């Protein structure tokens, strides 16, 4: 093989690989969008929605407030502030 044909073959293989990867990424993206559409159409609260927006009970709110207080204490400890 000559240098020119080796370069042409390498370029063709690289472009083919990029095309296949792009097609795979595109198919995955559209599949993910379809899943999200189905999740939104179901009418159920999503996992990434805040607890209060999902109709949380009073117990859930108390637990959330307790967790936030613990996080504040841990952040204070990490920054060197003594409570």
Coordinates of N, CA and C in Angstrom, one line a residue:
X1 N 0.8 -1.2 0.0 CA 0.0 0.0 0.0 C 0.9 1.2 0.0
X2 N 0.4 2.2 -0.7 CA 1.2 3.4 -0.7 C 0.7 4.3 0.4
X3 N 1.5 5.4 0.6 CA 1.1 6.3 1.7 C -0.2 6.9 1.5
X4 N -0.5 7.3 0.3 CA -1.8 8.0 0.0 C -3.0 7.1 0.2
X5 N -2.9 5.9 -0.2 CA -4.0 4.9 0.0 C -4.2 4.6 1.5
X6 N -3.1 4.5 2.2 CA -3.2 4.3 3.7 C -3.8 5.5 4.4
X7 N -3.5 6.7 4.0 CA -4.2 7.8 4.6 C -5.6 7.9 4.2
X8 N -6.0 7.5 3.0 CA -7.4 7.5 2.6 C -8.2 6.5 3.3
X9 N -7.6 5.3 3.5 CA -8.2 4.2 4.2 C -8.4 4.6 5.7
X10 N -7.4 5.2 6.3 CA -7.5 5.6 7.7 C -8.6 6.7 7.9
X11 N -8.6 7.6 7.0 CA -9.7 8.7 7.0 C -11.1 8.1 6.8
X12 N -11.2 7.2 5.9 CA -12.5 6.6 5.7 C -13.0 5.8 7.0
X13 N -12.1 5.1 7.6 CA -12.4 4.3 8.8 C -12.8 5.3 9.9
X14 N -12.1 6.3 10.1 CA -12.4 7.3 11.1 C -13.7 7.9 10.9
X15 N -14.0 8.4 9.7 CA -15.3 9.0 9.4 C -16.4 8.0 9.6
X16 N -16.2 6.7 9.2 CA -17.2 5.7 9.4 C -17.5 5.5 10.9
X17 N -16.4 5.4 11.7 CA -16.6 5.3 13.1 C -17.3 6.5 13.8
X18 N -17.0 7.7 13.3 CA -17.7 8.8 13.8 C -19.2 8.8 13.4
X19 N -19.5 8.4 12.2 CA -20.9 8.2 11.8 C -21.7 7.2 12.6
X20 N -21.1 6.1 12.9 CA -21.7 5.1 13.7 C -21.9 5.6 15.1
X21 N -20.9 6.2 15.7 CA -21.1 6.8 17.1 C -22.1 7.8 17.1
X22 N -22.2 8.7 16.1 CA -23.2 9.7 16.0 C -24.6 9.1 15.9
X23 N -24.8 8.1 15.1 CA -26.1 7.5 15.0 C -26.5 6.8 16.3
X24 N -25.6 6.2 17.0 CA -25.9 5.6 18.3 C -26.3 6.6 19.3
X25 N -25.5 7.7 19.3 CA -25.8 8.8 20.3 C -27.2 9.4 20.0
X26 N -27.5 9.6 18.7 CA -28.8 10.1 18.3 C -29.9 9.2 18.7
X27 N -29.8 7.9 18.5 CA -30.8 7.0 18.8 C -31.0 6.9 20.4
X28 N -29.9 7.0 21.1 CA -30.0 7.0 22.6 C -30.7 8.2 23.1
X29 N -30.4 9.4 22.5 CA -31.0 10.6 22.9 C -32.5 10.6 22.7
X30 N -32.9 10.2 21.5 CA -34.4 10.2 21.2 C -35.1 9.1 22.0
X31 N -34.4 8.0 22.3 CA -35.0 7.0 23.2 C -35.2 7.6 24.6
X32 N -34.2 8.4 25.1 CA -34.3 9.0 26.4 C -35.5 10.0 26.4
X33 N -35.6 10.8 25.4 CA -36.7 11.7 25.3 C -38.0 11.1 25.3
X34 N -38.1 9.9 24.6 CA -39.4 9.2 24.6 C -39.8 8.7 26.0
X35 N -38.8 8.2 26.8 CA -39.0 7.8 28.1 C -39.5 8.9 29.0
X36 N -38.9 10.1 28.8 CA -39.3 11.2 29.6 C -40.7 11.7 29.3
X37 N -41.1 11.6 28.0 CA -42.4 11.9 27.6 C -43.4 11.0 28.2
X38 N -43.1 9.7 28.3 CA -44.0 8.7 28.9 C -44.1 9.0 30.4
X39 N -43.0 9.3 31.0 CA -43.1 9.6 32.5 C -43.9 10.8 32.7
X40 N -43.8 11.9 31.9 CA -44.6 13.1 32.1 C -46.1 12.8 31.8
X41 N -46.4 12.0 30.8 CA -47.7 11.7 30.5 C -48.4 10.8 31.5
X42 N -47.7 10.1 32.3 CA -48.3 9.2 33.4 C -48.9 10.0 34.5
X43 N -48.5 11.2 34.7 CA -49.1 12.1 35.7 C -48.6 11.8 37.1
X44 N -47.7 10.9 37.3 CA -47.1 10.7 38.6 C -46.0 11.7 38.9
X45 N -45.8 12.0 40.2 CA -44.7 12.9 40.5 C -43.3 12.3 40.1
X46 N -42.4 13.1 39.6 CA -41.1 12.6 39.2 C -40.2 12.5 40.4
X47 N -39.1 11.7 40.2 CA -38.2 11.5 41.3 C -37.4 12.8 41.5
X48 N -37.2 13.7 40.5 CA -36.4 14.9 40.7 C -37.2 16.1 41.1
X49 N -38.5 15.9 41.4 CA -39.3 17.0 41.9 C -39.1 17.2 43.4
X50 N -39.2 18.4 43.9 CA -39.1 18.6 45.3 C -40.2 17.8 46.1
X51 N -39.9 17.5 47.4 CA -40.8 16.7 48.2 C -42.1 17.4 48.4
X52 N -42.1 18.7 48.6 CA -43.3 19.5 48.9 C -44.2 19.6 47.7
X53 N -43.6 19.6 46.5 CA -44.4 19.7 45.3 C -45.1 18.4 45.0
X54 N -44.6 17.3 45.5 CA -45.2 16.0 45.3 C -46.3 15.7 46.3
X55 N -46.7 16.6 47.1 CA -47.8 16.4 48.0 C -47.3 15.6 49.2
X56 N -46.3 16.1 49.8 CA -45.7 15.4 51.0 C -46.5 15.5 52.2
X57 N -46.5 14.5 53.1 CA -47.2 14.6 54.3 C -46.4 15.5 55.3
X58 N -47.0 15.7 56.5 CA -46.3 16.5 57.5 C -45.1 15.8 58.0
X59 N -45.1 14.5 58.1 CA -44.0 13.7 58.6 C -42.8 13.8 57.6
X60 N -43.1 13.8 56.3 CA -42.0 13.9 55.4 C -41.4 15.3 55.5
X61 N -42.2 16.3 55.7 CA -41.6 17.7 55.8 C -40.7 17.8 57.1
X62 N -41.2 17.1 58.2 CA -40.4 17.2 59.4 C -39.0 16.5 59.2
X63 N -39.1 15.3 58.5 CA -37.9 14.6 58.2 C -36.9 15.4 57.4
X64 N -37.5 16.1 56.4 CA -36.7 16.9 55.5 C -36.0 18.1 56.3
X65 N -36.8 18.7 57.2 CA -36.2 19.8 58.0 C -35.1 19.2 58.9
X66 N -35.3 18.0 59.4 CA -34.3 17.4 60.3 C -33.0 17.1 59.5
X67 N -33.2 16.6 58.3 CA -32.0 16.4 57.5 C -31.3 17.7 57.1
X68 N -32.0 18.7 56.8 CA -31.4 20.0 56.5 C -30.6 20.6 57.7
X69 N -31.2 20.4 58.9 CA -30.5 20.8 60.1 C -29.2 20.0 60.4
X70 N -29.3 18.7 60.1 CA -28.0 17.9 60.2 C -27.0 18.4 59.2
X71 N -27.4 18.7 58.0 CA -26.4 19.1 57.0 C -25.8 20.4 57.4
X72 N -26.6 21.4 58.0 CA -26.0 22.6 58.5 C -25.0 22.4 59.5
X73 N -25.3 21.5 60.5 CA -24.3 21.2 61.5 C -23.1 20.6 61.0
X74 N -23.2 19.7 60.0 CA -22.0 19.0 59.4 C -21.2 20.1 58.7
X75 N -21.8 21.0 58.0 CA -21.1 22.0 57.2 C -20.4 22.9 58.2
X76 N -21.0 23.2 59.4 CA -20.4 24.1 60.4 C -19.2 23.4 61.0
X77 N -19.3 22.1 61.2 CA -18.1 21.3 61.7 C -17.0 21.3 60.7
X78 N -17.4 21.1 59.4 CA -16.3 21.1 58.4 C -15.6 22.4 58.2
X79 N -16.3 23.5 58.4 CA -15.7 24.8 58.3 C -15.0 25.2 59.6
X80 N -15.1 24.5 60.6 CA -14.3 24.8 61.8 C -15.1 25.6 62.9
X81 N -16.4 25.8 62.6 CA -17.2 26.5 63.6 C -17.7 25.5 64.6
X82 N -17.5 25.9 65.9 CA -18.0 25.0 67.0 C -19.4 25.4 67.4
X83 N -20.3 24.5 67.4 CA -21.7 24.8 67.8 C -21.9 24.6 69.2

